[in-house]
mmCIF file of C-alpha atoms in Angstrom:
data_model
loop_
_atom_site.group_PDB
_atom_site.id
_atom_site.type_symbol
_atom_site.label_atom_id
_atom_site.label_comp_id
_atom_site.label_asym_id
_atom_site.label_seq_id
_atom_site.Cartn_x
_atom_site.Cartn_y
_atom_site.Cartn_z
ATOM 1 C CA MET A 108 16.347 -49.154 64.100
ATOM 2 C CA LYS A 109 13.691 -48.163 66.678
ATOM 3 C CA LYS A 110 13.825 -44.581 65.410
ATOM 4 C CA LYS A 111 13.156 -45.731 61.849
ATOM 5 C CA ILE A 112 10.171 -47.841 62.907
ATOM 6 C CA ILE A 113 8.700 -44.975 64.957
ATOM 7 C CA MET A 114 9.191 -42.531 62.050
ATOM 8 C CA LEU A 115 7.549 -44.974 59.629
ATOM 9 C CA ALA A 116 4.609 -45.506 62.003
ATOM 10 C CA CYS A 117 4.156 -41.725 62.391
ATOM 11 C CA ALA A 118 4.252 -41.225 58.611
ATOM 12 C CA CYS A 119 1.633 -43.954 58.150
ATOM 13 C CA ALA A 120 -0.569 -42.446 60.854
ATOM 14 C CA LEU A 121 -0.356 -38.958 59.328
ATOM 15 C CA THR A 122 -1.147 -40.348 55.873
ATOM 16 C CA PHE A 123 -4.154 -42.227 57.270
ATOM 17 C CA ILE A 124 -5.446 -39.117 59.077
ATOM 18 C CA ALA A 125 -4.979 -36.962 55.970
ATOM 19 C CA CYS A 126 -6.862 -39.464 53.816
ATOM 20 C CA GLN A 127 -9.756 -39.642 56.279
ATOM 21 C CA ASP A 128 -10.006 -35.848 56.418
ATOM 22 C CA LYS A 129 -10.011 -35.606 52.590
ATOM 23 C CA LYS A 130 -12.687 -38.323 52.350
ATOM 24 C CA GLU A 131 -14.950 -36.481 54.822
ATOM 25 C CA ASN A 132 -14.497 -33.182 52.967
ATOM 26 C CA THR A 133 -15.316 -34.841 49.645
ATOM 27 C CA SER A 134 -18.436 -36.515 51.088
ATOM 28 C CA SER A 135 -19.749 -33.270 52.526
ATOM 29 C CA LYS A 136 -19.140 -31.469 49.208
ATOM 30 C CA GLU A 137 -20.989 -34.198 47.314
ATOM 31 C CA ASN A 138 -23.947 -33.933 49.649
ATOM 32 C CA THR A 139 -24.227 -30.170 49.152
ATOM 33 C CA SER A 140 -23.691 -30.128 45.379
ATOM 34 C CA SER A 141 -26.515 -31.126 43.077
ATOM 35 C CA ALA A 142 -25.787 -34.187 40.954
ATOM 36 C CA VAL A 143 -27.286 -34.479 37.483
ATOM 37 C CA SER A 144 -29.865 -37.228 37.207
ATOM 38 C CA SER A 145 -30.069 -39.414 34.129
ATOM 39 C CA ASP A 146 -33.415 -37.706 33.336
ATOM 40 C CA GLU A 147 -31.590 -34.421 32.731
ATOM 41 C CA ILE A 148 -28.890 -35.731 30.393
ATOM 42 C CA GLY A 149 -29.074 -34.737 26.743
ATOM 43 C CA ILE A 150 -31.972 -33.289 24.790
ATOM 44 C CA ARG A 151 -34.390 -36.142 25.533
ATOM 45 C CA LYS A 152 -35.144 -35.050 29.116
ATOM 46 C CA THR A 153 -36.074 -38.580 30.104
ATOM 47 C CA SER A 154 -34.215 -41.447 31.721
ATOM 48 C CA VAL A 155 -31.556 -43.069 29.574
ATOM 49 C CA GLU A 156 -32.595 -46.418 31.072
ATOM 50 C CA ASN A 157 -36.189 -46.172 29.821
ATOM 51 C CA GLU A 158 -37.139 -45.790 26.152
ATOM 52 C CA ASN A 159 -40.893 -45.713 26.846
ATOM 53 C CA ASN A 160 -41.155 -41.980 27.549
ATOM 54 C CA VAL A 161 -38.931 -40.600 24.804
ATOM 55 C CA VAL A 162 -40.547 -37.639 23.080
ATOM 56 C CA LEU A 163 -39.196 -37.210 19.594
ATOM 57 C CA PRO A 164 -38.813 -33.711 18.168
ATOM 58 C CA ASP A 165 -41.551 -32.517 15.846
ATOM 59 C CA ALA A 166 -40.507 -33.209 12.286
ATOM 60 C CA ASN A 167 -42.387 -33.820 9.097
ATOM 61 C CA PHE A 168 -40.266 -36.076 6.955
ATOM 62 C CA THR A 169 -40.595 -35.726 3.242
ATOM 63 C CA SER A 170 -43.314 -37.796 1.615
ATOM 64 C CA LEU A 171 -42.081 -37.022 -1.891
ATOM 65 C CA GLN A 172 -41.099 -39.837 -4.199
ATOM 66 C CA PRO A 173 -37.622 -40.158 -5.736
ATOM 67 C CA GLY A 174 -36.903 -37.384 -8.228
ATOM 68 C CA GLU A 175 -39.683 -35.064 -6.968
ATOM 69 C CA SER A 176 -37.801 -33.002 -4.367
ATOM 70 C CA ASN A 177 -34.980 -30.490 -4.252
ATOM 71 C CA LEU A 178 -31.705 -31.623 -2.769
ATOM 72 C CA ILE A 179 -30.564 -29.847 0.376
ATOM 73 C CA GLU A 180 -26.915 -28.787 0.340
ATOM 74 C CA ARG A 181 -24.565 -30.852 2.505
ATOM 75 C CA SER A 182 -23.834 -29.529 5.981
ATOM 76 C CA PHE A 183 -20.087 -29.709 5.382
ATOM 77 C CA GLU A 184 -17.718 -31.185 2.832
ATOM 78 C CA ASN A 185 -18.192 -34.962 2.588
ATOM 79 C CA ALA A 186 -21.124 -34.930 5.000
ATOM 80 C CA PRO A 187 -23.541 -37.767 4.215
ATOM 81 C CA PRO A 188 -26.254 -36.207 2.050
ATOM 82 C CA LEU A 189 -29.846 -36.217 3.229
ATOM 83 C CA ILE A 190 -32.259 -38.643 1.594
ATOM 84 C CA SER A 191 -34.472 -36.475 -0.606
ATOM 85 C CA HIS A 192 -37.419 -38.867 -0.810
ATOM 86 C CA SER A 193 -39.648 -40.976 1.404
ATOM 87 C CA ILE A 194 -38.131 -44.237 2.649
ATOM 88 C CA GLU A 195 -41.313 -45.500 4.280
ATOM 89 C CA ASP A 196 -41.603 -48.689 2.212
ATOM 90 C CA MET A 197 -37.848 -49.301 1.980
ATOM 91 C CA LEU A 198 -37.111 -50.337 5.542
ATOM 92 C CA PRO A 199 -35.581 -52.318 7.056
ATOM 93 C CA ILE A 200 -32.374 -52.194 5.030
ATOM 94 C CA THR A 201 -30.370 -55.400 5.259
ATOM 95 C CA ARG A 202 -27.405 -56.810 3.367
ATOM 96 C CA GLU A 203 -29.760 -59.092 1.438
ATOM 97 C CA ASN A 204 -32.561 -56.520 0.959
ATOM 98 C CA ASN A 205 -31.356 -53.019 0.124
ATOM 99 C CA ILE A 206 -33.828 -51.237 -2.144
ATOM 100 C CA CYS A 207 -31.547 -48.165 -2.243
ATOM 101 C CA LEU A 208 -29.180 -50.094 -4.509
ATOM 102 C CA SER A 209 -31.878 -50.430 -7.167
ATOM 103 C CA CYS A 210 -31.292 -46.743 -8.015
ATOM 104 C CA HIS A 211 -28.066 -45.633 -6.342
ATOM 105 C CA ASP A 212 -25.708 -48.469 -7.314
ATOM 106 C CA LYS A 213 -22.938 -47.021 -9.511
ATOM 107 C CA ALA A 214 -23.888 -49.301 -12.427
ATOM 108 C CA ILE A 215 -27.525 -48.115 -12.470
ATOM 109 C CA ALA A 216 -27.632 -44.551 -11.122
ATOM 110 C CA ALA A 217 -26.899 -42.664 -14.362
ATOM 111 C CA ASP A 218 -29.593 -44.592 -16.255
ATOM 112 C CA VAL A 219 -32.313 -43.790 -13.706
ATOM 113 C CA GLY A 220 -31.196 -40.213 -12.983
ATOM 114 C CA ALA A 221 -30.128 -40.908 -9.396
ATOM 115 C CA THR A 222 -26.969 -39.934 -7.541
ATOM 116 C CA ALA A 223 -24.495 -42.791 -7.635
ATOM 117 C CA MET A 224 -22.918 -43.926 -4.398
ATOM 118 C CA PRO A 225 -19.352 -42.625 -4.088
ATOM 119 C CA MET A 226 -16.263 -44.817 -4.346
ATOM 120 C CA THR A 227 -15.972 -44.978 -0.535
ATOM 121 C CA HIS A 228 -19.013 -47.275 -0.582
ATOM 122 C CA TYR A 229 -17.067 -49.670 -2.819
ATOM 123 C CA PHE A 230 -13.954 -49.733 -0.636
ATOM 124 C CA ASP A 231 -13.165 -52.047 2.285
ATOM 125 C CA PHE A 232 -11.339 -49.814 4.766
ATOM 126 C CA GLN A 233 -10.430 -52.736 7.041
ATOM 127 C CA ALA A 234 -8.734 -54.606 4.217
ATOM 128 C CA GLY A 235 -7.536 -51.394 2.558
ATOM 129 C CA LYS A 236 -8.735 -52.320 -0.914
ATOM 130 C CA ALA A 237 -11.522 -51.653 -3.395
ATOM 131 C CA THR A 238 -14.427 -54.108 -3.543
ATOM 132 C CA GLY A 239 -15.006 -53.657 -7.274
ATOM 133 C CA ASP A 240 -18.713 -53.548 -8.085
ATOM 134 C CA GLU A 241 -19.731 -54.947 -4.680
ATOM 135 C CA VAL A 242 -20.896 -52.528 -1.949
ATOM 136 C CA SER A 243 -18.594 -52.792 1.058
ATOM 137 C CA ASN A 244 -19.872 -54.771 4.057
ATOM 138 C CA GLU A 245 -19.305 -51.587 6.085
ATOM 139 C CA ARG A 246 -21.546 -49.460 3.854
ATOM 140 C CA PHE A 247 -24.727 -51.403 3.002
ATOM 141 C CA ASN A 248 -26.821 -49.926 5.854
ATOM 142 C CA CYS A 249 -27.692 -46.576 4.269
ATOM 143 C CA THR A 250 -29.698 -45.148 7.184
ATOM 144 C CA GLN A 251 -26.712 -45.569 9.484
ATOM 145 C CA CYS A 252 -25.413 -42.288 7.999
ATOM 146 C CA HIS A 253 -28.164 -40.913 5.755
ATOM 147 C CA VAL A 254 -31.491 -39.587 7.055
ATOM 148 C CA PRO A 255 -34.558 -38.325 5.198
ATOM 149 C CA GLN A 256 -35.006 -34.592 4.717
ATOM 150 C CA SER A 257 -37.443 -33.002 7.154
ATOM 151 C CA ASP A 258 -38.663 -29.624 8.298
ATOM 152 C CA ALA A 259 -37.288 -30.149 11.818
ATOM 153 C CA LYS A 260 -35.998 -27.048 13.549
ATOM 154 C CA PRO A 261 -32.526 -27.202 15.138
ATOM 155 C CA LEU A 262 -32.612 -28.346 18.758
ATOM 156 C CA VAL A 263 -29.637 -26.176 19.706
ATOM 157 C CA GLY A 264 -28.186 -23.012 18.240
ATOM 158 C CA ASN A 265 -25.435 -23.340 15.666
ATOM 159 C CA THR A 266 -23.212 -20.751 14.009
ATOM 160 C CA PHE A 267 -21.090 -23.215 12.022
ATOM 161 C CA LYS A 268 -20.374 -22.122 8.454
ATOM 162 C CA PRO A 269 -18.970 -24.824 6.172
ATOM 163 C CA GLU A 270 -16.093 -24.254 3.804
ATOM 164 C CA PHE A 271 -16.019 -26.301 0.624
ATOM 165 C CA LYS A 272 -12.924 -26.811 -1.526
ATOM 166 C CA SER A 273 -15.066 -26.475 -4.652
ATOM 167 C CA GLU A 274 -18.663 -25.974 -5.782
ATOM 168 C CA GLU A 275 -18.775 -29.655 -6.782
ATOM 169 C CA ALA A 276 -17.964 -30.664 -3.171
ATOM 170 C CA LYS A 277 -21.320 -29.198 -2.119
ATOM 171 C CA LYS A 278 -23.081 -31.875 -4.174
ATOM 172 C CA ARG A 279 -20.705 -34.828 -4.455
ATOM 173 C CA SER A 280 -18.371 -36.709 -2.157
ATOM 174 C CA ASN A 281 -14.639 -36.544 -2.688
ATOM 175 C CA LEU A 282 -13.889 -38.431 0.505
ATOM 176 C CA ILE A 283 -11.881 -41.205 -1.171
ATOM 177 C CA ASP A 284 -9.619 -38.534 -2.714
ATOM 178 C CA ALA A 285 -9.361 -36.609 0.568
ATOM 179 C CA LEU A 286 -8.412 -39.804 2.429
ATOM 180 C CA ASN A 287 -5.673 -40.473 -0.099
ATOM 181 C CA GLU A 288 -4.210 -36.948 -0.041
ATOM 182 C CA GLY A 289 -0.538 -37.255 0.679
ATOM 183 C CA VAL A 290 -0.616 -41.066 0.504
ATOM 184 C CA LYS A 291 1.688 -42.618 -2.083
#
């Protein structure tokens, strides 16, 4: 029994010594390596705790009115399209006050020559059912996904080339169909 207690005590002592040695090595490595400060994270180059010094990239957003501009092709299939007109007097968008619906609601869009919102905007994904003619509670905040067109230059290089299943997919969403592929 004494042998077992002595062996256990030795094992504990060795474990303790090994842990202390590892901790000292880690501390000395941390002191010599350069940590990244929050000012260096991301493309903002300012502290993530302080919004006062954020410098936004240079971009001239379109000032054209609805129907006056050319549509920019989607970045990839089912990407949210860019807003092709000024939204200056349309914000903030709320559930009760959404000026976008006055042109883009599926019941009105064809009559005013606007792009109708796709069926995904009339589908409650949490409940798994269509909402009929009512825009889903998850989809009323347009600027959550859609942004106005601008002349902003890319902040980082990009060699991505999109592949579209059809020419129509460059202009219209087929997301509801893609989500239901293979679902019976």
